Coordinates of N, CA, C and O in Angstrom, one line a residue:
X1 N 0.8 -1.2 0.0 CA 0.0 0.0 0.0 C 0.9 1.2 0.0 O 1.9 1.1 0.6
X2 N 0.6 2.3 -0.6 CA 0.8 3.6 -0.8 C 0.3 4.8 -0.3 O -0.3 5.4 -1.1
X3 N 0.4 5.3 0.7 CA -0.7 6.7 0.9 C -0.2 7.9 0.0 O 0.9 8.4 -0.1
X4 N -1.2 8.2 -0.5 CA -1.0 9.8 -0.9 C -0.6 10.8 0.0 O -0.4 10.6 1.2
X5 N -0.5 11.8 -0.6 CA -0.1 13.0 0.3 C -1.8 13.4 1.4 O -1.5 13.9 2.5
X6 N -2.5 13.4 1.3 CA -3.7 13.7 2.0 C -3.9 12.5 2.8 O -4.5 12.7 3.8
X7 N -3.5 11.3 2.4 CA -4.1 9.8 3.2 C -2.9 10.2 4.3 O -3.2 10.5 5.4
X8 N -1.7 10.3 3.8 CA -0.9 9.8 4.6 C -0.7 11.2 6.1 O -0.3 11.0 7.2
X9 N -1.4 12.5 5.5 CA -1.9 13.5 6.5 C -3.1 12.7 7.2 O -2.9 12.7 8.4
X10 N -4.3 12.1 6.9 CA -5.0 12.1 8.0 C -4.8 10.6 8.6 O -5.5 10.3 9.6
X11 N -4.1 9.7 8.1 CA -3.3 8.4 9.0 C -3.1 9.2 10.2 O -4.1 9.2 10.9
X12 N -2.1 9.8 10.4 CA -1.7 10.6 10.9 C -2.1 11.2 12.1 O -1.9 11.2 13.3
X13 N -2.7 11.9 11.4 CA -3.5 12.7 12.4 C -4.8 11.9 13.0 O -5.4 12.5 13.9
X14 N -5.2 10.6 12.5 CA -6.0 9.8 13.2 C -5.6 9.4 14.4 O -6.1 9.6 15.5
X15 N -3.9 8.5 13.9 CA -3.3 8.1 15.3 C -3.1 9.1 16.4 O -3.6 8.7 17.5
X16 N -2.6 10.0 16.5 CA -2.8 11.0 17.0 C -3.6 11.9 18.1 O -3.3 12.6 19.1
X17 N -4.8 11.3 17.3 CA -6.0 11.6 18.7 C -6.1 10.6 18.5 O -7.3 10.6 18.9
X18 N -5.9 9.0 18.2 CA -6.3 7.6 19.0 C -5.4 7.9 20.5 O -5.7 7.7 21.7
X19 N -3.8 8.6 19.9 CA -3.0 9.1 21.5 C -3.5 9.3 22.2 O -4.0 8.6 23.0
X20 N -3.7 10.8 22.0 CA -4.2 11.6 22.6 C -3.1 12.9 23.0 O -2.4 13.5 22.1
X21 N -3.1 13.1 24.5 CA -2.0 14.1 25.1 C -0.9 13.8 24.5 O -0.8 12.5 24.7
X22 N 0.5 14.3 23.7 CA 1.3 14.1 23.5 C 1.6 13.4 22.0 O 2.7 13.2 21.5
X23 N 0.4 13.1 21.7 CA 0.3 12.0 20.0 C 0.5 12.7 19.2 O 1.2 12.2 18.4
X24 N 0.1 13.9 18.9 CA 1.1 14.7 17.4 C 2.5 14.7 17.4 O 3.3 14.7 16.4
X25 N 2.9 14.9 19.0 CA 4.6 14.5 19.1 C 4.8 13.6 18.7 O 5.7 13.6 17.8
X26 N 4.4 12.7 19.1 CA 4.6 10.9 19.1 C 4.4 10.4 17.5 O 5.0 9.5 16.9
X27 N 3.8 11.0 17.2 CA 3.4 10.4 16.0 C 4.6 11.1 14.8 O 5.2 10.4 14.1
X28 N 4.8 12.2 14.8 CA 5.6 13.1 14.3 C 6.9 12.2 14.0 O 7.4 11.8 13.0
X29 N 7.4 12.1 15.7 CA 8.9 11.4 15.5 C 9.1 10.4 14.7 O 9.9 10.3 13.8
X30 N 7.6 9.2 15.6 CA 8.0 8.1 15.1 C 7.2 7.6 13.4 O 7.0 6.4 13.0
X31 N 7.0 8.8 12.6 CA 6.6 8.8 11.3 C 7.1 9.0 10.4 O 7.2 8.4 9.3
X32 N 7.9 10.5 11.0 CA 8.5 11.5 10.1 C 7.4 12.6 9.4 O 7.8 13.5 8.7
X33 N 6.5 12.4 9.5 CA 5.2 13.1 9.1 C 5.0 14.2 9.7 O 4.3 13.9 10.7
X34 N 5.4 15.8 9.7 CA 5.7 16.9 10.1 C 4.2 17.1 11.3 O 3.1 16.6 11.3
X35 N 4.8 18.2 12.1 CA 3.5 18.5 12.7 C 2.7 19.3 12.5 O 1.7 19.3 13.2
X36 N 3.0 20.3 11.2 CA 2.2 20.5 10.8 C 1.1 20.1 9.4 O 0.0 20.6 9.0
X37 N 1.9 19.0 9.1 CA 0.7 18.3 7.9 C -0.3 17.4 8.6 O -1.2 16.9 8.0
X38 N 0.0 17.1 10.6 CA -0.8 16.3 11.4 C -1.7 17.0 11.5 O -2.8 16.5 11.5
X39 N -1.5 18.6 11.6 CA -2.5 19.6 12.2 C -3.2 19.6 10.9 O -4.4 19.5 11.2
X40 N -3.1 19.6 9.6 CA -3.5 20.0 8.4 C -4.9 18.7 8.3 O -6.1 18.8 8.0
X41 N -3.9 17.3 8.8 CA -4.6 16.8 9.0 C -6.1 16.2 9.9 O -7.1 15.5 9.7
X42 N -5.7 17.0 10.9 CA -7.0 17.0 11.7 C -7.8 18.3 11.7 O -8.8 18.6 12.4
X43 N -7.2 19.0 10.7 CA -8.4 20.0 10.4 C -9.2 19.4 8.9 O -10.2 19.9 8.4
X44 N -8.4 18.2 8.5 CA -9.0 17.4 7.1 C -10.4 16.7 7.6 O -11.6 16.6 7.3
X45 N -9.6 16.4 8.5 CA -11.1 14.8 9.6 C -12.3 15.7 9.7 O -13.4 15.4 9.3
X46 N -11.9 16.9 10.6 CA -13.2 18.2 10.9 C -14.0 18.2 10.1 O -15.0 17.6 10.1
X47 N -13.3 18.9 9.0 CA -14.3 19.4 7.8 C -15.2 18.5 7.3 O -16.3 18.9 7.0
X48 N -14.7 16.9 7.0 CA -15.1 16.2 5.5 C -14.6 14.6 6.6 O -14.3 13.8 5.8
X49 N -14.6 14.2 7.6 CA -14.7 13.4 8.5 C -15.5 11.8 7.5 O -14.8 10.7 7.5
X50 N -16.3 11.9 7.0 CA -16.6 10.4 6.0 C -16.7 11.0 4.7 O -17.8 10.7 4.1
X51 N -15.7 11.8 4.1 CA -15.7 12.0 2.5 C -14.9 11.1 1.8 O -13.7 10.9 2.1
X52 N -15.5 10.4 0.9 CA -15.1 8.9 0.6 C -14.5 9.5 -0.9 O -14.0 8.5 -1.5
X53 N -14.5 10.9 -1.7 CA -14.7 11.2 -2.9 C -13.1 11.4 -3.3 O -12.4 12.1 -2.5
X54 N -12.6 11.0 -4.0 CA -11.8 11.6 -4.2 C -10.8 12.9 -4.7 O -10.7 12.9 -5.9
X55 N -10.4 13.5 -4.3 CA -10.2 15.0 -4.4 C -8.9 15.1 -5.1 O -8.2 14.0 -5.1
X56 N -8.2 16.3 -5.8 CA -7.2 16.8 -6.3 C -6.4 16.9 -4.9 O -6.8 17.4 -3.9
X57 N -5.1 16.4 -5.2 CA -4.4 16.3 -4.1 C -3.5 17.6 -3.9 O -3.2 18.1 -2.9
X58 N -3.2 18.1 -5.4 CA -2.6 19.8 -5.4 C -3.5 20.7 -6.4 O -4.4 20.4 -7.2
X59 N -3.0 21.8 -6.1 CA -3.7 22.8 -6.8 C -3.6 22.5 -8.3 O -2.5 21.9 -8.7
X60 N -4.5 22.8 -9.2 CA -4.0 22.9 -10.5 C -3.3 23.6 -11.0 O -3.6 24.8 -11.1
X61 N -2.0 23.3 -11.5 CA -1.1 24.1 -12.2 C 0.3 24.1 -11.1 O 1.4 24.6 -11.1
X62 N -0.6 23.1 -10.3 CA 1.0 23.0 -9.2 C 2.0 21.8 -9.6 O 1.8 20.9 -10.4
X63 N 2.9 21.9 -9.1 CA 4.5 20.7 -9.7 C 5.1 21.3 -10.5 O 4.9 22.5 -10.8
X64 N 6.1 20.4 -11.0 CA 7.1 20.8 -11.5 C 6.1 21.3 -13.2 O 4.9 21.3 -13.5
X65 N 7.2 21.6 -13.7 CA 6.6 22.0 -15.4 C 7.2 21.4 -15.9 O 8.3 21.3 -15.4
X66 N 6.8 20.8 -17.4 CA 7.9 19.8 -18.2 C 8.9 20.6 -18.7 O 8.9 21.8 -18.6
X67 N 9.8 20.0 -19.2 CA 10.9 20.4 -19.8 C 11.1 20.8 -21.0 O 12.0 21.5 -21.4
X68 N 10.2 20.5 -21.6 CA 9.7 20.8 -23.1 C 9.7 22.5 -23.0 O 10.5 23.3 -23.4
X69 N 8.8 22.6 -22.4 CA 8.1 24.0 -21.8 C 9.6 25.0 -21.4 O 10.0 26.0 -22.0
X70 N 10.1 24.4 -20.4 CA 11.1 25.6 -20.4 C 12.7 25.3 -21.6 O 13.7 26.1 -21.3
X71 N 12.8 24.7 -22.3 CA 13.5 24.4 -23.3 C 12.8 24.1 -24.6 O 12.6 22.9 -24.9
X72 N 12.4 25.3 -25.6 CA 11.3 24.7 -26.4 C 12.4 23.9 -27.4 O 12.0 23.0 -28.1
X73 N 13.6 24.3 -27.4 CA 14.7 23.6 -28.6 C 15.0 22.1 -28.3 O 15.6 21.2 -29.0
X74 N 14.4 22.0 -26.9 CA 15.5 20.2 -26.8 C 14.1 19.4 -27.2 O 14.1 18.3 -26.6
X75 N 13.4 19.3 -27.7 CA 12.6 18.3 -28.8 C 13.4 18.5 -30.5 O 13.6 17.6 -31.4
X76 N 13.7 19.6 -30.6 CA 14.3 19.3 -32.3 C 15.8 18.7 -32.1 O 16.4 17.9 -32.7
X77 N 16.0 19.5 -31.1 CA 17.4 18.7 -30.5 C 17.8 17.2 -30.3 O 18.9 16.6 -30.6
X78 N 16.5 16.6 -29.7 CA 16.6 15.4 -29.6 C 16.0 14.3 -30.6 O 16.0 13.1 -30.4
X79 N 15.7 14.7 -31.3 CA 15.1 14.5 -32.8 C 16.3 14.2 -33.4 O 16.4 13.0 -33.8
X80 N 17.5 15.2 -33.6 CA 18.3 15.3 -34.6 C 19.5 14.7 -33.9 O 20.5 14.7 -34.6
X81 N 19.6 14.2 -32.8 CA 20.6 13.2 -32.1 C 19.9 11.6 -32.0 O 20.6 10.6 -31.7
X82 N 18.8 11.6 -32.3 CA 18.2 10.0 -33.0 C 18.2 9.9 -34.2 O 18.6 8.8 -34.7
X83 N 17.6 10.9 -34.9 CA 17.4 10.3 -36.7 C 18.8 10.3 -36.9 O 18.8 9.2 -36.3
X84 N 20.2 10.5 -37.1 CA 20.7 9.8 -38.1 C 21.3 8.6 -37.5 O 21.8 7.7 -38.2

């Protein structure tokens, strides 16, 4: 199994308050899962608590940009280092 970036915030932040006192710490260390993507996460549970839908995990137009895009020459470039 795999969590996404949003699963693997409200994992997280589930165990957490299964803790309780002290469980965003706890959880933090023994995850690596920052404390603030725990908090991000238990403001995820609040809101939308049995949202089964799947959502966009980043904004649109977020990540890297292809390479194409910021080098419009390296497709003829790489064209002309395969054909002959």
């Amino acid at each position: 199994w795999a969590l996404d970036e949003r699963l693997r915030r409200i994992v997280a932040a589930g165990e957490a308050k299964a803790i309780g006192r002290g469980g965003i710490s706890s959880v933090s260390r023994s995850t690596g899962v920052s404390r603030r993507a725990i908090h991000a996460g238990f403001k995820e549970l609040q809101d939308h608590p049995q949202d089964p839908t799947p959502r966009r995990i980043r904004r649109p137009g977020a990540g890297r940009k292809k390479i194409s895009e910021a080098d419009p020459s390296l497709m003829s470039d790489l064209e002309s280092l395969v054909e002959p």
